Coordinates of N, CA and C in Angstrom, one line a residue:
Chain A
A643 N 14.9 4.0 -10.1 CA 14.5 3.8 -9.5 C 13.2 2.9 -10.5
Q644 N 12.7 1.8 -8.7 CA 11.2 1.2 -9.7 C 10.1 2.2 -9.8
T645 N 9.6 1.6 -11.6 CA 8.1 2.7 -10.9 C 6.9 1.2 -11.5
V646 N 5.7 1.8 -11.0 CA 4.5 1.2 -11.0 C 3.4 2.0 -12.5
T647 N 2.9 1.6 -13.0 CA 2.3 2.0 -14.0 C 0.9 1.5 -14.2
Q648 N -0.1 2.0 -14.2 CA -1.4 1.6 -14.1 C -2.1 2.8 -15.3
S649 N -2.2 2.3 -15.8 CA -2.8 3.2 -17.6 C -4.0 3.3 -17.5
Q650 N -5.0 3.0 -16.7 CA -6.9 3.2 -16.8 C -6.9 3.8 -15.3
P651 N -6.8 4.8 -15.5 CA -7.5 5.7 -14.2 C -8.9 5.1 -13.9
E652 N -10.1 4.7 -14.8 CA -11.3 4.6 -14.2 C -11.7 3.2 -15.2
M653 N -12.5 2.0 -14.9 CA -12.6 1.5 -15.7 C -14.4 1.0 -15.0
S654 N -15.0 0.3 -15.6 CA -16.5 0.3 -15.4 C -16.6 -1.2 -15.8
V655 N -17.7 -2.0 -15.3 CA -18.1 -3.4 -15.4 C -19.5 -3.8 -15.5
Q656 N -19.7 -4.4 -15.7 CA -21.4 -4.8 -15.7 C -21.3 -6.1 -15.0
E657 N -22.0 -5.7 -13.8 CA -22.4 -6.7 -13.0 C -22.3 -8.4 -13.6
A658 N -21.9 -9.1 -13.4 CA -21.8 -10.8 -13.4 C -20.3 -11.1 -14.5
E659 N -20.6 -9.6 -15.1 CA -19.5 -9.9 -16.4 C -17.6 -10.1 -15.9
T660 N -16.5 -9.7 -16.6 CA -15.5 -10.4 -16.7 C -14.8 -8.8 -16.6
V661 N -13.6 -8.3 -15.7 CA -12.8 -7.2 -16.2 C -11.7 -7.1 -16.3
T662 N -10.8 -6.8 -16.9 CA -9.0 -6.8 -16.6 C -8.5 -5.2 -16.1
L663 N -7.8 -5.7 -15.0 CA -6.9 -4.0 -14.9 C -5.5 -4.2 -15.2
S664 N -5.2 -3.0 -16.0 CA -3.7 -3.2 -16.2 C -2.9 -3.0 -15.4
C665 N -1.5 -3.6 -15.5 CA -0.6 -3.1 -14.7 C 0.8 -3.3 -15.4
T666 N 2.0 -2.2 -15.1 CA 3.1 -2.5 -16.0 C 4.3 -1.9 -14.5
Y667 N 5.5 -2.2 -15.2 CA 6.3 -2.3 -13.6 C 7.7 -2.2 -14.5
D668 N 8.9 -1.7 -13.6 CA 9.9 -1.2 -14.7 C 10.9 -1.4 -12.9
T669 N 11.6 -2.5 -13.3 CA 12.4 -3.0 -12.0 C 14.4 -3.6 -13.0
S670 N 15.0 -3.7 -12.3 CA 16.1 -4.3 -12.7 C 16.6 -5.8 -11.9
E671 N 15.6 -5.7 -10.8 CA 15.8 -6.6 -9.8 C 15.2 -8.4 -10.5
S672 N 15.9 -9.4 -9.6 CA 14.8 -10.8 -10.4 C 14.1 -11.2 -9.1
D673 N 14.4 -10.7 -7.7 CA 13.6 -11.2 -7.0 C 13.0 -10.1 -6.6
Y674 N 11.7 -10.4 -6.8 CA 10.4 -9.3 -6.1 C 9.1 -10.0 -5.7
Y675 N 8.2 -9.2 -5.4 CA 6.6 -9.5 -5.0 C 5.6 -8.9 -6.1
L676 N 4.6 -9.0 -6.1 CA 3.7 -7.9 -7.2 C 2.2 -8.4 -6.2
F677 N 1.4 -7.1 -6.0 CA 0.5 -7.5 -5.2 C -1.0 -7.0 -6.2
W678 N -1.9 -7.0 -6.0 CA -3.6 -6.5 -5.9 C -3.9 -5.9 -5.0
Y679 N -3.7 -4.9 -4.6 CA -5.0 -4.6 -3.0 C -6.2 -3.5 -3.5
K680 N -7.0 -3.7 -2.8 CA -8.3 -3.1 -3.0 C -8.6 -1.9 -2.0
Q681 N -9.4 -0.8 -2.5 CA -9.8 0.1 -1.6 C -10.7 0.7 -1.1
P682 N -11.7 0.4 -0.7 CA -13.3 0.2 -1.0 C -13.5 2.0 -0.4
P683 N -14.7 2.4 -0.3 CA -14.9 3.8 0.3 C -14.5 4.1 1.5
S684 N -14.3 3.1 2.7 CA -14.3 3.3 3.6 C -12.7 3.1 3.9
R685 N -11.7 3.8 3.3 CA -10.4 3.8 2.9 C -9.0 2.6 3.3
Q686 N -10.3 1.5 4.0 CA -9.3 0.6 4.3 C -8.3 -0.1 2.9
M687 N -7.4 -0.4 2.7 CA -6.5 -1.2 2.2 C -6.3 -2.7 2.5
I688 N -7.1 -3.8 1.3 CA -7.3 -5.0 1.1 C -6.7 -5.8 0.3
L689 N -5.7 -6.5 0.8 CA -4.8 -7.3 -0.2 C -6.0 -8.4 -0.9
V690 N -5.9 -8.3 -2.4 CA -6.3 -9.0 -3.4 C -6.0 -10.3 -3.3
I691 N -4.8 -10.4 -4.1 CA -4.0 -11.5 -4.1 C -2.2 -10.5 -4.8
R692 N -1.6 -12.0 -4.6 CA -0.1 -12.1 -4.5 C 0.5 -12.6 -5.6
Q693 N 1.9 -12.1 -6.0 CA 2.4 -12.8 -7.0 C 4.1 -12.9 -7.0
E694 N 4.5 -14.1 -6.5 CA 5.8 -14.0 -6.3 C 6.9 -14.3 -7.8
A695 N 7.6 -13.4 -8.0 CA 8.1 -13.4 -8.9 C 8.9 -14.4 -9.8
Y696 N 9.2 -15.5 -8.8 CA 9.7 -16.9 -9.4 C 9.4 -17.4 -9.8
K697 N 7.7 -17.6 -9.5 CA 6.5 -18.7 -10.0 C 5.9 -18.1 -11.7
Q698 N 6.7 -19.2 -12.2 CA 5.6 -19.0 -13.4 C 4.1 -19.0 -13.3
Q699 N 3.8 -19.8 -12.4 CA 2.4 -20.1 -12.5 C 1.3 -18.8 -12.2
N700 N 0.5 -18.4 -12.6 CA -0.1 -17.5 -11.8 C -1.2 -17.8 -10.9
A701 N -1.0 -16.5 -9.9 CA -1.8 -16.8 -8.8 C -3.4 -16.4 -9.0
T702 N -4.5 -17.3 -8.6 CA -5.6 -17.0 -8.1 C -6.0 -17.3 -6.9
E703 N -7.2 -16.5 -6.9 CA -7.7 -16.3 -5.1 C -9.5 -16.0 -5.3
N704 N -9.9 -17.5 -5.5 CA -11.6 -17.4 -5.9 C -12.0 -16.8 -7.3
R705 N -12.8 -15.7 -7.5 CA -12.6 -15.3 -9.0 C -11.8 -14.2 -9.4
F706 N -10.6 -13.8 -8.5 CA -9.9 -13.1 -8.7 C -8.4 -13.5 -9.7
S707 N -8.0 -13.5 -10.3 CA -6.6 -14.0 -11.4 C -5.9 -13.3 -11.6
V708 N -4.8 -13.3 -11.8 CA -3.7 -12.5 -12.7 C -3.2 -13.0 -13.6
N709 N -2.5 -12.2 -14.9 CA -1.6 -12.8 -16.1 C -0.4 -12.2 -16.0
F710 N 1.0 -13.2 -15.1 CA 1.6 -12.5 -14.9 C 2.9 -12.6 -16.3
Q711 N 3.1 -11.6 -16.9 CA 4.4 -12.1 -18.0 C 5.6 -11.0 -17.7
K712 N 6.3 -11.7 -16.8 CA 7.8 -11.4 -16.3 C 8.4 -11.1 -17.5
A713 N 8.5 -11.4 -18.6 CA 9.6 -10.9 -19.5 C 8.9 -9.4 -20.1
A714 N 7.8 -9.1 -20.2 CA 7.3 -8.1 -20.5 C 6.8 -7.0 -19.0
K715 N 7.3 -7.6 -18.2 CA 7.2 -6.6 -16.6 C 5.5 -6.3 -17.0
S716 N 4.4 -7.2 -17.0 CA 3.1 -7.0 -16.7 C 2.4 -7.7 -15.9
F717 N 1.5 -7.4 -14.9 CA 1.0 -7.7 -13.9 C -0.4 -7.4 -14.1
S718 N -1.4 -8.1 -14.5 CA -2.7 -7.6 -14.9 C -3.9 -8.1 -14.1
L719 N -4.7 -7.6 -13.3 CA -6.0 -8.2 -12.3 C -6.9 -8.6 -13.0
K720 N -7.5 -10.1 -13.4 CA -9.1 -10.2 -14.1 C -9.7 -10.6 -12.9
I721 N -10.9 -10.0 -13.4 CA -11.9 -10.3 -11.8 C -13.5 -10.5 -13.0
S722 N -13.9 -12.1 -12.5 CA -14.9 -12.6 -12.7 C -16.3 -12.5 -12.1
D723 N -17.0 -12.7 -12.9 CA -18.2 -12.8 -12.2 C -18.0 -11.4 -11.4
S724 N -18.3 -10.4 -11.8 CA -18.0 -9.2 -11.1 C -19.3 -8.8 -10.0
Q725 N -19.1 -8.5 -8.5 CA -19.9 -8.1 -7.6 C -20.1 -6.9 -7.3
L726 N -21.2 -6.4 -6.9 CA -21.4 -5.1 -6.7 C -20.1 -4.4 -5.5
G727 N -19.7 -5.3 -4.8 CA -19.1 -5.0 -3.7 C -17.4 -5.2 -4.2
D728 N -17.5 -5.2 -5.4 CA -16.0 -4.9 -6.2 C -15.9 -3.6 -6.6
A729 N -17.1 -2.7 -6.5 CA -16.1 -1.3 -6.7 C -15.5 -1.2 -5.7
A730 N -14.1 0.0 -6.0 CA -13.5 0.3 -5.1 C -12.4 1.0 -6.3
M731 N -11.2 1.3 -5.4 CA -9.8 1.4 -6.2 C -9.0 0.6 -5.9
Y732 N -8.6 0.2 -7.3 CA -7.4 -0.8 -7.3 C -6.1 -0.7 -7.6
F733 N -5.4 -0.9 -6.5 CA -3.6 -0.5 -6.3 C -3.0 -1.8 -6.9
C734 N -2.1 -1.8 -7.9 CA -0.9 -2.7 -8.0 C 0.2 -2.4 -7.4
A735 N 0.8 -3.3 -6.9 CA 2.3 -2.6 -5.7 C 3.2 -3.6 -6.4
Y736 N 4.6 -3.4 -6.1 CA 5.4 -4.2 -6.3 C 6.7 -3.8 -5.0
R737 N 7.1 -5.0 -4.7 CA 7.8 -5.1 -3.7 C 9.1 -6.1 -3.8
S738 N 10.5 -5.5 -3.6 CA 11.7 -6.2 -3.2 C 12.2 -5.9 -2.2
P739 N 13.9 -6.6 -1.9 CA 13.9 -6.4 -0.3 C 14.0 -4.8 -0.1
N740 N 14.1 -3.4 -0.7 CA 14.3 -2.2 -0.4 C 13.4 -1.5 -0.8
D741 N 12.2 -2.2 -1.6 CA 11.8 -1.3 -2.0 C 10.3 -1.5 -1.9
M742 N 9.4 -0.6 -1.9 CA 7.6 -0.7 -2.2 C 6.9 0.4 -3.1
R743 N 6.6 -0.1 -3.6 CA 6.2 0.8 -4.9 C 4.6 0.8 -5.1
F744 N 3.6 1.4 -5.2 CA 2.2 1.4 -6.1 C 1.9 2.1 -6.7
G745 N 1.6 1.4 -7.8 CA 0.5 2.4 -8.6 C -0.2 3.7 -8.4
A746 N -0.8 4.3 -9.3 CA -1.7 5.4 -9.1 C -3.3 4.7 -8.8
G747 N -3.2 3.6 -9.2 CA -4.8 3.2 -8.7 C -5.6 3.3 -10.2
T748 N -6.4 2.1 -10.2 CA -7.5 2.0 -11.1 C -9.4 2.3 -10.4
R749 N -10.2 3.2 -10.3 CA -11.3 2.9 -10.1 C -12.2 2.3 -10.5
L750 N -12.6 1.3 -10.3 CA -13.6 0.6 -10.9 C -15.1 0.8 -10.4
T751 N -15.9 1.0 -11.4 CA -16.9 0.9 -10.9 C -18.0 0.0 -11.7
V752 N -18.6 -1.0 -11.1 CA -20.0 -1.7 -11.0 C -21.1 -1.6 -11.5
K753 N -21.6 -1.7 -12.4 CA -22.8 -1.2 -12.8 C -24.2 -2.4 -12.4
P754 N -25.4 -2.1 -12.1 CA -26.0 -3.2 -11.7 C -26.9 -3.6 -12.9
Chain B
D585 N -9.4 -8.7 11.2 CA -8.5 -7.9 11.1 C -7.4 -7.8 11.8
A586 N -6.0 -7.3 11.7 CA -4.9 -7.0 11.9 C -5.3 -5.8 12.4
G587 N -4.4 -5.8 14.3 CA -5.1 -5.1 15.4 C -3.9 -3.7 15.3
I588 N -4.1 -2.8 14.1 CA -3.7 -1.5 14.0 C -4.5 -0.1 13.9
T589 N -3.8 0.5 15.2 CA -4.7 1.4 14.7 C -3.7 3.3 14.9
Q590 N -4.3 3.8 14.4 CA -3.9 5.1 14.2 C -4.6 6.0 14.9
S591 N -3.8 7.2 15.4 CA -4.3 8.3 16.0 C -3.2 9.4 15.5
P592 N -4.5 10.3 15.6 CA -5.4 10.7 15.9 C -5.8 10.4 14.1
R593 N -7.4 10.1 13.9 CA -7.9 9.9 12.5 C -7.8 11.3 11.9
H594 N -8.4 12.1 12.5 CA -8.5 13.7 11.5 C -7.7 14.6 12.5
K595 N -7.1 15.2 11.5 CA -6.0 16.5 12.3 C -5.8 17.3 11.5
V596 N -6.1 19.0 11.8 CA -6.3 20.3 10.9 C -5.4 20.5 11.7
T597 N -4.4 21.4 11.2 CA -3.2 22.1 12.0 C -2.5 23.2 10.9
E598 N -2.4 23.7 11.5 CA -1.5 25.4 11.0 C -0.2 25.1 10.3
T599 N 0.1 25.4 9.2 CA 1.8 25.7 8.8 C 3.1 25.9 9.9
G600 N 3.8 25.4 10.0 CA 4.7 25.3 10.7 C 4.7 25.0 11.8
T601 N 3.7 24.4 12.8 CA 3.4 23.9 13.7 C 3.7 21.8 13.8
P602 N 4.4 21.8 14.8 CA 4.6 20.5 14.5 C 3.4 19.7 14.6
V603 N 3.6 18.6 14.1 CA 2.4 17.1 14.3 C 2.9 15.6 14.5
T604 N 2.8 15.4 14.9 CA 3.0 13.6 15.5 C 1.7 12.8 15.5
L605 N 2.1 11.6 14.3 CA 1.1 10.5 14.3 C 1.6 9.3 15.0
R606 N 0.4 8.7 15.7 CA 1.2 7.7 15.9 C 0.4 6.1 15.4
C607 N 1.0 5.3 15.4 CA 0.9 3.7 14.8 C 1.6 2.5 15.8
H608 N 0.0 2.1 16.6 CA 0.1 1.0 17.1 C -0.5 -0.3 16.9
Q609 N 0.2 -1.3 17.2 CA -0.2 -2.7 16.8 C 0.1 -3.3 18.0
T610 N -0.9 -4.5 17.8 CA -1.0 -5.9 18.4 C -0.6 -6.9 17.9
E611 N -0.1 -6.6 16.8 CA 0.6 -8.2 16.1 C 1.9 -8.8 16.6
N612 N 2.7 -7.8 17.3 CA 4.1 -7.9 17.3 C 4.6 -8.0 16.4
H613 N 4.5 -7.6 15.2 CA 4.8 -7.6 13.7 C 6.0 -6.8 14.0
R614 N 7.3 -7.5 13.0 CA 8.6 -6.7 13.4 C 8.6 -5.5 12.2
Y615 N 8.4 -5.6 11.2 CA 8.5 -4.7 10.4 C 7.1 -3.5 10.3
M616 N 7.1 -1.9 10.6 CA 6.1 -1.4 10.5 C 6.8 0.1 9.3
Y617 N 5.4 0.9 8.6 CA 5.4 1.4 7.9 C 4.3 2.5 8.1
W618 N 5.1 3.9 6.8 CA 4.3 4.8 6.8 C 4.4 5.1 5.6
Y619 N 3.2 5.5 5.0 CA 2.6 5.6 3.8 C 1.9 7.7 3.9
R620 N 2.2 7.7 2.6 CA 1.0 9.2 2.2 C 0.2 8.4 0.8
Q621 N -1.1 8.7 0.8 CA -1.6 8.7 -0.1 C -2.2 10.3 -0.9
D622 N -2.0 9.9 -2.3 CA -2.5 11.6 -2.8 C -2.9 11.3 -4.1
P623 N -3.8 11.5 -4.8 CA -4.7 11.6 -6.0 C -3.6 12.0 -7.0
G624 N -3.7 10.7 -7.4 CA -2.3 10.6 -8.8 C -1.3 10.2 -8.6
H625 N -1.2 9.7 -7.0 CA 0.3 8.8 -7.0 C 0.1 7.5 -6.1
G626 N -1.2 7.0 -6.1 CA -1.3 5.4 -5.1 C -0.6 6.4 -3.6
L627 N 0.1 5.1 -3.0 CA 0.7 5.5 -1.5 C 2.0 5.7 -1.9
R628 N 3.1 6.3 -1.5 CA 4.5 6.4 -1.2 C 4.5 6.2 0.0
L629 N 5.8 5.5 0.0 CA 6.7 5.1 1.3 C 7.5 6.2 1.6
I630 N 7.7 6.5 2.9 CA 7.9 7.8 3.9 C 9.2 7.4 4.4
H631 N 8.8 5.9 5.8 CA 9.8 5.8 5.8 C 9.4 4.5 6.6
Y632 N 10.3 3.5 6.9 CA 9.7 2.1 7.3 C 10.9 1.7 8.7
S633 N 10.6 0.8 9.6 CA 11.3 -0.2 10.7 C 11.6 -1.3 10.6
Y634 N 12.4 -1.6 10.8 CA 12.6 -2.8 10.6 C 12.9 -4.0 12.1
G635 N 12.7 -2.8 13.3 CA 12.8 -3.1 14.6 C 13.3 -2.1 15.2
V636 N 13.2 -2.2 16.4 CA 12.9 -1.5 17.5 C 14.4 -0.3 17.4
K637 N 14.1 0.4 16.9 CA 15.3 1.7 16.8 C 16.1 1.4 15.5
D638 N 15.5 0.8 14.8 CA 15.8 0.4 13.3 C 15.1 1.3 12.2
T639 N 15.3 2.0 11.7 CA 14.5 2.7 10.3 C 14.9 3.1 9.5
D640 N 14.9 3.1 8.3 CA 15.3 3.2 7.1 C 13.9 4.6 6.5
K641 N 14.8 5.3 5.5 CA 14.0 6.1 4.6 C 13.5 5.9 3.6
G642 N 12.2 5.9 2.9 CA 11.9 5.6 1.6 C 11.7 6.9 0.7
E643 N 10.7 6.9 -0.4 CA 10.4 7.1 -1.5 C 10.1 8.7 -1.3
V644 N 9.4 9.2 -0.4 CA 9.6 10.8 -0.2 C 9.4 10.9 1.6
S645 N 10.9 11.2 2.2 CA 10.8 11.3 3.3 C 11.6 12.8 3.9
D646 N 11.2 13.5 3.2 CA 11.9 15.1 3.3 C 10.7 15.5 4.1
G647 N 11.2 16.0 5.0 CA 10.3 17.0 5.7 C 9.5 15.7 7.0
Y648 N 10.1 14.6 7.1 CA 9.3 13.6 8.2 C 10.6 13.0 8.9
S649 N 10.3 12.3 10.2 CA 11.0 11.6 11.3 C 10.1 10.6 11.5
V650 N 10.8 9.6 12.3 CA 10.3 8.4 12.7 C 10.9 8.3 13.9
S651 N 10.2 7.4 14.6 CA 10.7 6.7 16.2 C 9.9 5.5 16.1
R652 N 10.7 5.0 16.9 CA 10.6 3.4 17.3 C 11.0 3.0 18.5
S653 N 10.5 3.4 19.8 CA 11.3 3.3 21.1 C 10.6 1.5 21.4
K654 N 9.2 0.9 21.2 CA 8.9 -0.2 21.4 C 8.3 -0.8 19.6
T655 N 8.5 -2.1 20.3 CA 7.7 -2.8 19.3 C 6.8 -2.9 18.5
E656 N 6.0 -2.1 19.4 CA 4.1 -1.8 19.2 C 3.5 -0.9 18.5
D657 N 4.8 0.3 18.5 CA 4.5 2.0 18.6 C 5.3 1.9 17.2
F658 N 4.7 3.1 16.3 CA 5.6 3.6 14.9 C 5.3 5.2 15.3
L659 N 6.2 6.1 15.3 CA 5.6 7.3 15.4 C 5.8 8.4 14.3
L660 N 5.1 9.4 13.4 CA 5.6 10.3 12.4 C 5.8 11.2 12.5
T661 N 6.4 11.8 12.2 CA 6.5 13.5 13.1 C 6.8 14.2 12.0
L662 N 6.0 15.2 11.3 CA 6.5 16.6 10.4 C 6.6 17.6 11.7
E663 N 8.1 17.8 11.5 CA 8.5 18.9 12.6 C 8.4 20.3 12.3
S664 N 8.0 20.9 11.0 CA 7.4 21.9 10.6 C 6.2 21.6 9.5
A665 N 5.2 21.5 9.8 CA 4.2 21.2 9.0 C 4.3 22.0 7.8
T666 N 4.0 21.7 6.7 CA 3.7 22.2 5.2 C 2.2 22.3 4.7
S667 N 1.9 23.1 3.6 CA 0.7 22.4 2.7 C 0.7 21.3 1.9
S668 N 1.9 21.2 1.5 CA 2.3 19.8 0.7 C 2.1 18.6 1.3
Q669 N 2.3 18.8 3.1 CA 2.4 17.7 3.8 C 0.4 17.4 3.7
T670 N -0.1 18.1 3.4 CA -1.8 17.6 3.4 C -2.4 16.4 2.9
S671 N -2.9 15.2 3.4 CA -2.6 14.2 3.2 C -3.3 13.0 4.1
V672 N -3.4 11.8 3.4 CA -3.9 10.8 4.3 C -2.9 9.6 4.3
Y673 N -2.2 10.0 5.9 CA -1.7 8.6 5.9 C -2.0 7.3 6.4
F674 N -1.2 6.4 6.5 CA -1.6 5.1 6.2 C 0.0 4.5 7.2
C675 N -0.3 3.9 7.9 CA 0.4 3.2 8.8 C 0.3 1.6 8.2
A676 N 1.4 0.7 8.2 CA 1.3 -0.9 7.6 C 1.7 -1.2 8.4
I677 N 1.8 -2.2 8.3 CA 2.8 -3.8 9.2 C 3.1 -4.7 8.5
S678 N 4.0 -5.3 8.6 CA 4.2 -6.9 7.8 C 5.2 -7.8 8.9
Q679 N 5.2 -9.0 8.6 CA 5.6 -10.1 9.8 C 7.7 -10.0 9.4
T680 N 7.2 -10.0 8.2 CA 9.3 -10.0 8.4 C 9.1 -9.8 6.4
G681 N 10.2 -9.5 5.7 CA 10.7 -9.6 4.6 C 9.4 -9.4 3.8
E682 N 9.9 -9.2 2.2 CA 8.8 -8.6 1.0 C 7.8 -9.1 0.8
G683 N 8.0 -10.5 1.1 CA 7.1 -11.9 0.3 C 6.0 -11.8 1.3
Y684 N 5.7 -10.7 2.6 CA 4.7 -10.8 3.5 C 3.8 -10.0 3.5
E685 N 2.5 -10.5 3.1 CA 1.1 -9.3 2.9 C 1.9 -8.0 4.2
Q686 N 1.1 -7.0 3.7 CA 1.1 -5.9 4.4 C 0.4 -5.5 4.7
Y687 N -0.7 -5.5 6.5 CA -1.7 -5.2 6.9 C -1.5 -3.4 7.0
F688 N -2.3 -3.2 6.6 CA -2.7 -1.5 7.0 C -3.7 -1.2 7.9
G689 N -3.5 0.0 8.3 CA -4.5 1.2 9.7 C -5.5 1.6 8.9
P690 N -6.5 2.1 9.0 CA -7.1 2.8 8.8 C -6.8 4.1 8.0
G691 N -6.1 4.6 8.3 CA -5.7 6.0 8.0 C -6.0 7.1 8.7
T692 N -4.8 8.0 8.4 CA -5.1 9.7 9.5 C -5.0 10.3 8.4
R693 N -6.2 11.2 8.4 CA -6.6 12.7 7.5 C -6.0 13.6 8.1
L694 N -4.8 14.3 7.5 CA -4.1 15.5 7.6 C -4.8 16.8 7.3
T695 N -4.7 17.7 7.1 CA -4.6 19.0 6.9 C -4.1 20.0 7.5
V696 N -3.1 20.7 6.0 CA -2.4 21.7 7.2 C -2.8 23.1 6.5
T697 N -3.3 24.0 7.5 CA -3.7 25.1 6.7 C -2.8 26.1 6.5

């Protein structure tokens, strides 16, 4: 079965600084998608960024970017110029045609 | 925001009683999903549906059943609730295929005493 591992239960960053959240996954599939979701205290799940496994180029969405290393099965999220509103739980997720797996999450604290 | 509602939003029930959670969408999306969220586990897929009356099991389907008689409604039933099913339950929808974003409902907090 596919697994998704987030090795950092908690992370902290100073406002305006950069932070990187780690995610590794295990799969034997060649066709899959990877996602980062944000869950603020409101509990709403919000898509941050998406990466197609067949694309070599790393996805970017404004201040959010990923470092996708397919051979290493690594999918880290970089948040630049961190803002107080970025404080939340962040979940890495893997999706293939018949499976959807989430990591256990990383709680990000942003210090003013 | 995607038009997804879940009812009830909170429920407390006793062990052994049946419970049904409802997910309703107004987006006409084909796929619907039920997840549970527990500390230390992230979200885990319970069941999903890829069309009316078409459903399949997810990672943690034991003790749960689902039904989808209309495109817009996806029901999750706990036939005989147990304390281990105390959790936050999320419904999600997506247009089609694994590459499309899933939109999540607001969640239902279920407590089984």
